[in-house]
Structures are given as C-alpha cells and as structure tokens.
Amino acid sequence: MWSFQEPLAKNLPDLAAITKSHAEYVFNLLSQHSQVLLQEESRSGRMRGSAHKAMQTALSVDGQQPISVSGIWFYVVWFFIIVLWCALVAGVYYLCSLAYLEMRGKVRAVGTWPAGGVRDLDSKQFAYGLCSCVEDPWLCFTSFLCTGCRWSDTMRMTGILAYVTGIYLWIGFTVLSFFGFLLAVLALAGVATYYRQEMRKKLGMDNGELTYITDCLSYAFCTCCAVAQDARQVEASYAVDRKEILDIASELRKEAEPARA
C-alpha cells in the first residue's frame, strides 16, 4: 500500500543536509558581518578616546587633574560674584564715610566735651564702661551704625592710623566675612586688639598681659561697644588736652579750623 509518508521519509536526510548547509552559511555570514561592525566600532571608539584624551590634556594644568568646562564656568561666576561683593562693600563704606564726616563736623567738633562730662582719666583703666555707651547718644549712634568709620576716626585722633587706612581695614573685614563669618571675626579681633594696645600706650594706660585677653574678647563679642568705649576715652582725652596726645590734638584742631570757618 502506497503512502505519502514514504517519499518524504526517503528525502528527509537530503532535506536535513540542505537545511544544515543553509544554516551554516547564514551563521558564517552573520559572524563576518558582526566582526566588521566590531572592527568599525573599535576604530571609532579609539578615535573618540583620542579626542577625549586630547581635550583632557588641553584642559589640564602642568599634568594635574584636568578642569572640566563646567568647573571653569563655576570659577568664573564666583570670581564675578566676589568682585561685585567687594565693589558693593567699598561703595557702602564710601557713602558711610561721607555721611559720618559730614555729621561729625556739624554735631561735634574734635575735642569737645563728651556727653556726661569727663571722668577720671588719670587712672590706668578705661574711664567709661564697656556697656555705658548709651550715655553718649552721638557716639552710640555712630559706633553702631558706622562702626568702621568711628573706629577709623578714633585711630586717626590718636595718630596711630590714617582715617583712610582704617576704612580699608574694615572693608577687608567685611569682604572676608563673605568667605566665613568666624574667619572675619577672628581677623577683626586680632587687628583691633593690636591697635587698641597701641592706643593704650599712647594714653598711658595699662597694656600687655591680661589686657590682650580683655581687648580681644571685647572686640570679638561686643565690637560696637568696644569701638564706643575707645572713642569716648579718646574724645575725653582731647577735651582736657592730655599731654600724651597734645601734639596730635593741636594738629587736628588746626586742620579742623578752616573746615568750620
């Protein structure tokens, strides 16, 4: 009995061989194509790697860690922010100095009696307490709102610093606060303590030893009060013509006479 399965069964080996040969051909073709793609990808990868390496070399400095483009923009932006901050601080101090000097000439001339009268200046200590600045409204006002201007004026009156130099120092303290408030406070306390010691020497007051600690703490924690205390001591010394600063007082009075006239 004939069956359609007999010729199919006879041809199965041939069909299997043909299918196998076609599968091997397709596999070899895909393998060759994959190798070509891998070679092209490898070449392009090497090119990209070379370009990236060249950019890193161009952006590196002396063989150090390369700086990214975004990092460069970061530093540029911060540079302009710092410049703007410095300009703003300088402008504010300039306006405050103009206002302070104008008010000082109208409200109180150099060497006038401080509010509350002159106390015992022969003592080796401050004649006015650290927290008694409210007794003199004018000095209290200027010491709290124009702290750098009042301090610079006090240093000028003692002949220790020029007024402009003192303003430059306070501009530096204010700019430094942008990078860290504690850093600015430490710098202010250190510089102000040094010049307060010089003022003590000028006025014949106790200086050195423990006064370094008290002066530093006063300027670190009660800056405005310390500025007012220094100012009252110097203003009172001018009012009674203390011999320690008589020459400086005479020169300042001569400078002030044409302005009042």
CSV table of C-alpha atoms in Angstrom, one decimal:
chain,number,residue,atom,x,y,z
A,1,MET,CA,0.0,0.0,0.0
A,2,TRP,CA,1.4,3.4,-1.1
A,3,SER,CA,1.7,6.1,1.5
A,4,PHE,CA,2.7,9.8,1.0
A,5,GLN,CA,5.0,9.3,4.0
A,6,GLU,CA,7.4,7.0,2.1
A,7,PRO,CA,8.9,9.6,-0.4
A,8,LEU,CA,9.0,12.2,2.5
A,9,ALA,CA,10.9,9.7,4.6
A,10,LYS,CA,13.3,9.0,1.8
A,11,ASN,CA,14.0,12.7,1.2
A,12,LEU,CA,14.4,13.7,4.9
A,13,PRO,CA,18.2,13.1,5.0
A,14,ASP,CA,18.6,15.3,2.0
A,15,LEU,CA,16.4,18.0,3.4
A,16,ALA,CA,18.3,17.9,6.7
A,17,ALA,CA,21.6,18.2,4.9
A,18,ILE,CA,20.4,21.1,2.8
A,19,THR,CA,18.9,22.9,5.8
A,20,LYS,CA,22.1,22.4,7.8
A,21,SER,CA,24.3,23.8,4.9
A,22,HIS,CA,22.0,26.9,4.6
A,23,ALA,CA,22.1,27.4,8.4
A,24,GLU,CA,25.9,27.2,8.4
A,25,TYR,CA,26.0,29.7,5.5
A,26,VAL,CA,23.7,32.2,7.3
A,27,PHE,CA,25.7,31.8,10.6
A,28,ASN,CA,29.0,32.4,8.8
A,29,LEU,CA,27.6,35.5,7.1
A,30,LEU,CA,26.3,36.9,10.4
A,31,SER,CA,29.6,36.2,12.0
A,32,GLN,CA,31.5,38.1,9.3
A,33,HIS,CA,29.1,41.0,9.5
A,34,SER,CA,29.4,41.1,13.3
A,35,GLN,CA,33.2,41.2,13.1
A,36,VAL,CA,33.1,44.0,10.6
A,37,LEU,CA,30.8,46.0,12.9
A,38,LEU,CA,33.0,45.3,15.9
A,39,GLN,CA,36.1,46.5,14.0
A,40,GLU,CA,34.4,49.7,12.9
A,41,GLU,CA,33.2,50.3,16.5
A,42,SER,CA,36.6,49.7,17.8
A,43,ARG,CA,38.2,52.2,15.4
A,44,SER,CA,35.6,54.9,16.2
A,45,GLY,CA,36.0,54.2,19.9
A,46,ARG,CA,39.7,54.7,19.6
A,47,MET,CA,39.1,58.0,17.8
A,48,ARG,CA,36.7,59.2,20.4
A,49,GLY,CA,39.1,58.1,23.1
A,50,SER,CA,41.9,60.1,21.4
A,51,ALA,CA,39.8,63.2,21.1
A,52,HIS,CA,38.7,62.9,24.7
A,53,LYS,CA,42.3,62.4,25.8
A,54,ALA,CA,43.4,65.4,23.8
A,55,MET,CA,40.7,67.6,25.4
A,56,GLN,CA,41.7,66.5,28.8
A,57,THR,CA,45.4,67.3,28.1
A,58,ALA,CA,44.4,70.7,26.8
A,59,LEU,CA,42.3,71.5,29.9
A,60,SER,CA,44.9,70.1,32.3
A,61,VAL,CA,47.5,72.3,34.0
A,62,ASP,CA,51.0,71.0,34.3
A,63,GLY,CA,49.8,67.5,34.1
A,64,GLN,CA,47.5,67.8,37.1
A,65,GLN,CA,43.8,66.8,37.3
A,66,PRO,CA,42.0,68.3,34.3
A,67,ILE,CA,39.4,71.0,34.8
A,68,SER,CA,36.1,70.5,33.2
A,69,VAL,CA,34.3,73.2,31.2
A,70,SER,CA,31.6,73.4,33.8
A,71,GLY,CA,34.2,73.8,36.5
A,72,ILE,CA,35.8,76.7,34.6
A,73,TRP,CA,32.4,78.4,34.4
A,74,PHE,CA,31.9,77.8,38.1
A,75,TYR,CA,35.1,79.7,39.0
A,76,VAL,CA,34.3,82.5,36.5
A,77,VAL,CA,30.9,83.1,38.1
A,78,TRP,CA,32.3,83.0,41.6
A,79,PHE,CA,35.1,85.5,40.6
A,80,PHE,CA,32.5,88.0,39.3
A,81,ILE,CA,30.4,87.5,42.5
A,82,ILE,CA,33.4,88.3,44.7
A,83,VAL,CA,34.2,91.3,42.6
A,84,LEU,CA,30.6,92.6,42.8
A,85,TRP,CA,30.7,92.0,46.6
A,86,CYS,CA,33.9,93.9,47.0
A,87,ALA,CA,32.5,96.8,44.9
A,88,LEU,CA,29.3,96.9,46.9
A,89,VAL,CA,31.2,96.9,50.3
A,90,ALA,CA,33.6,99.6,49.1
A,91,GLY,CA,30.6,101.7,47.9
A,92,VAL,CA,28.7,101.4,51.1
A,93,TYR,CA,31.8,102.4,53.2
A,94,TYR,CA,32.4,105.3,50.9
A,95,LEU,CA,28.9,106.6,51.4
A,96,CYS,CA,29.0,106.0,55.2
A,97,SER,CA,32.4,107.8,55.4
A,98,LEU,CA,31.0,110.8,53.6
A,99,ALA,CA,27.9,110.9,55.9
A,100,TYR,CA,29.9,110.3,59.0
A,101,LEU,CA,32.4,113.1,58.3
A,102,GLU,CA,29.6,115.5,57.4
A,103,MET,CA,27.7,114.8,60.6
A,104,ARG,CA,30.8,114.9,62.8
A,105,GLY,CA,31.6,118.4,61.6
A,106,LYS,CA,28.1,119.6,62.4
A,107,VAL,CA,27.3,117.7,65.6
A,108,ARG,CA,30.6,117.6,67.4
A,109,ALA,CA,34.0,119.2,66.7
A,110,VAL,CA,37.2,117.5,67.6
A,111,GLY,CA,38.0,117.9,71.3
A,112,THR,CA,34.5,118.9,72.6
A,113,TRP,CA,33.3,117.5,75.9
A,114,PRO,CA,31.7,114.1,75.6
A,115,ALA,CA,28.1,113.7,77.0
A,116,GLY,CA,28.1,113.0,80.7
A,117,GLY,CA,31.3,115.0,81.3
A,118,VAL,CA,34.9,113.9,81.6
A,119,ARG,CA,35.7,111.4,84.3
A,120,ASP,CA,38.9,110.4,85.9
A,121,LEU,CA,41.4,110.0,83.1
A,122,ASP,CA,44.4,109.6,85.3
A,123,SER,CA,43.5,106.0,86.0
A,124,LYS,CA,45.3,103.3,84.1
A,125,GLN,CA,41.9,101.8,83.1
A,126,PHE,CA,39.2,103.0,80.8
A,127,ALA,CA,37.2,105.8,82.3
A,128,TYR,CA,34.0,104.6,80.7
A,129,GLY,CA,32.5,101.1,81.0
A,130,LEU,CA,32.1,98.8,78.0
A,131,CYS,CA,28.3,98.9,78.2
A,132,SER,CA,27.9,102.5,79.1
A,133,CYS,CA,27.9,103.8,75.5
A,134,VAL,CA,24.2,104.8,75.8
A,135,GLU,CA,25.3,107.7,78.0
A,136,ASP,CA,26.6,109.4,74.8
A,137,PRO,CA,23.9,109.2,72.2
A,138,TRP,CA,26.1,110.6,69.4
A,139,LEU,CA,28.9,108.1,70.0
A,140,CYS,CA,26.4,105.3,70.5
A,141,PHE,CA,24.7,106.1,67.2
A,142,THR,CA,27.9,106.3,65.1
A,143,SER,CA,29.5,103.3,66.8
A,144,PHE,CA,26.6,101.0,66.0
A,145,LEU,CA,25.7,102.3,62.5
A,146,CYS,CA,29.1,103.5,61.3
A,147,THR,CA,31.3,101.2,63.2
A,148,GLY,CA,34.3,101.2,60.8
A,149,CYS,CA,34.1,105.0,60.4
A,150,ARG,CA,34.0,105.7,64.1
A,151,TRP,CA,36.9,103.3,64.8
A,152,SER,CA,39.0,104.8,61.9
A,153,ASP,CA,38.3,108.3,63.3
A,154,THR,CA,39.5,107.2,66.8
A,155,MET,CA,42.7,105.7,65.4
A,156,ARG,CA,43.2,109.0,63.4
A,157,MET,CA,42.7,111.0,66.6
A,158,THR,CA,45.4,109.0,68.4
A,159,GLY,CA,47.8,109.3,65.4
A,160,ILE,CA,48.1,105.5,65.0
A,161,LEU,CA,46.4,105.2,61.6
A,162,ALA,CA,45.2,107.4,58.9
A,163,TYR,CA,41.4,107.5,58.5
A,164,VAL,CA,41.5,106.0,55.0
A,165,THR,CA,43.8,103.2,56.2
A,166,GLY,CA,41.3,102.3,58.9
A,167,ILE,CA,38.4,102.3,56.4
A,168,TYR,CA,40.5,99.9,54.1
A,169,LEU,CA,40.9,97.5,57.0
A,170,TRP,CA,37.2,97.4,57.7
A,171,ILE,CA,36.4,96.9,54.1
A,172,GLY,CA,38.8,93.9,54.3
A,173,PHE,CA,37.0,92.5,57.3
A,174,THR,CA,33.6,92.9,55.6
A,175,VAL,CA,34.8,91.2,52.4
A,176,LEU,CA,36.4,88.4,54.4
A,177,SER,CA,33.0,87.7,56.1
A,178,PHE,CA,31.8,86.5,52.6
A,179,PHE,CA,34.1,83.5,52.9
A,180,GLY,CA,33.4,82.8,56.6
A,181,PHE,CA,31.9,84.9,59.4
A,182,LEU,CA,34.1,83.3,62.1
A,183,LEU,CA,37.2,84.0,60.0
A,184,ALA,CA,36.2,87.7,59.7
A,185,VAL,CA,35.6,87.9,63.5
A,186,LEU,CA,39.0,86.4,64.3
A,187,ALA,CA,40.7,88.8,61.9
A,188,LEU,CA,38.8,91.8,63.3
A,189,ALA,CA,39.5,90.8,66.9
A,190,GLY,CA,43.2,90.3,66.2
A,191,VAL,CA,43.8,93.6,64.3
A,192,ALA,CA,41.6,95.7,66.7
A,193,THR,CA,43.3,94.2,69.7
A,194,TYR,CA,46.7,95.2,68.3
A,195,TYR,CA,45.7,98.8,67.7
A,196,ARG,CA,43.9,99.1,71.0
A,197,GLN,CA,47.1,98.1,72.7
A,198,GLU,CA,48.8,100.9,70.7
A,199,MET,CA,46.1,103.3,71.9
A,200,ARG,CA,46.7,102.2,75.5
A,201,LYS,CA,50.3,103.0,75.2
A,202,LYS,CA,49.6,106.4,73.7
A,203,LEU,CA,47.2,107.3,76.5
A,204,GLY,CA,49.5,105.9,79.3
A,205,MET,CA,47.0,103.1,80.2
A,206,ASP,CA,47.7,99.6,81.3
A,207,ASN,CA,48.8,97.4,78.4
A,208,GLY,CA,50.0,93.9,77.7
A,209,GLU,CA,49.5,90.7,79.8
A,210,LEU,CA,45.8,90.3,80.6
A,211,THR,CA,44.7,93.3,78.7
A,212,TYR,CA,45.3,91.4,75.5
A,213,ILE,CA,42.6,88.9,76.5
A,214,THR,CA,40.1,91.5,77.6
A,215,ASP,CA,40.6,93.6,74.5
A,216,CYS,CA,40.3,90.6,72.2
A,217,LEU,CA,37.1,89.3,73.9
A,218,SER,CA,35.6,92.9,73.8
A,219,TYR,CA,36.1,93.2,70.1
A,220,ALA,CA,35.1,89.6,69.3
A,221,PHE,CA,31.8,89.7,71.2
A,222,CYS,CA,31.0,93.4,71.8
A,223,THR,CA,32.6,95.1,68.8
A,224,CYS,CA,30.3,98.2,68.7
A,225,CYS,CA,30.6,98.7,72.5
A,226,ALA,CA,34.4,98.4,72.3
A,227,VAL,CA,34.5,101.0,69.5
A,228,ALA,CA,32.3,103.4,71.5
A,229,GLN,CA,34.5,102.8,74.6
A,230,ASP,CA,37.7,103.7,72.7
A,231,ALA,CA,36.0,106.7,71.2
A,232,ARG,CA,34.8,108.1,74.5
A,233,GLN,CA,38.2,107.7,76.1
A,234,VAL,CA,40.0,109.5,73.2
A,235,GLU,CA,37.3,112.2,73.0
A,236,ALA,CA,37.6,112.9,76.7
A,237,SER,CA,41.4,113.0,76.4
A,238,TYR,CA,41.1,115.6,73.7
A,239,ALA,CA,38.7,117.7,75.8
A,240,VAL,CA,41.2,118.0,78.7
A,241,ASP,CA,44.3,118.3,76.5
A,242,ARG,CA,46.1,115.3,77.9
A,243,LYS,CA,49.8,115.7,77.4
A,244,GLU,CA,50.1,112.3,75.8
A,245,ILE,CA,48.3,113.4,72.7
A,246,LEU,CA,48.6,117.2,72.9
A,247,ASP,CA,50.7,117.4,69.7
A,248,ILE,CA,48.3,115.3,67.7
A,249,ALA,CA,45.3,117.2,69.1
A,250,SER,CA,46.9,120.5,68.1
A,251,GLU,CA,47.5,119.4,64.6
A,252,LEU,CA,43.9,118.1,64.2
A,253,ARG,CA,42.5,121.3,65.6
A,254,LYS,CA,44.4,123.3,63.0
A,255,GLU,CA,43.1,121.1,60.3
A,256,ALA,CA,39.5,121.5,61.6
A,257,GLU,CA,39.6,125.3,61.8
A,258,PRO,CA,39.4,126.0,58.1
A,259,ALA,CA,36.5,123.5,57.7
A,260,ARG,CA,34.5,125.1,60.5
A,261,ALA,CA,35.2,128.6,59.1
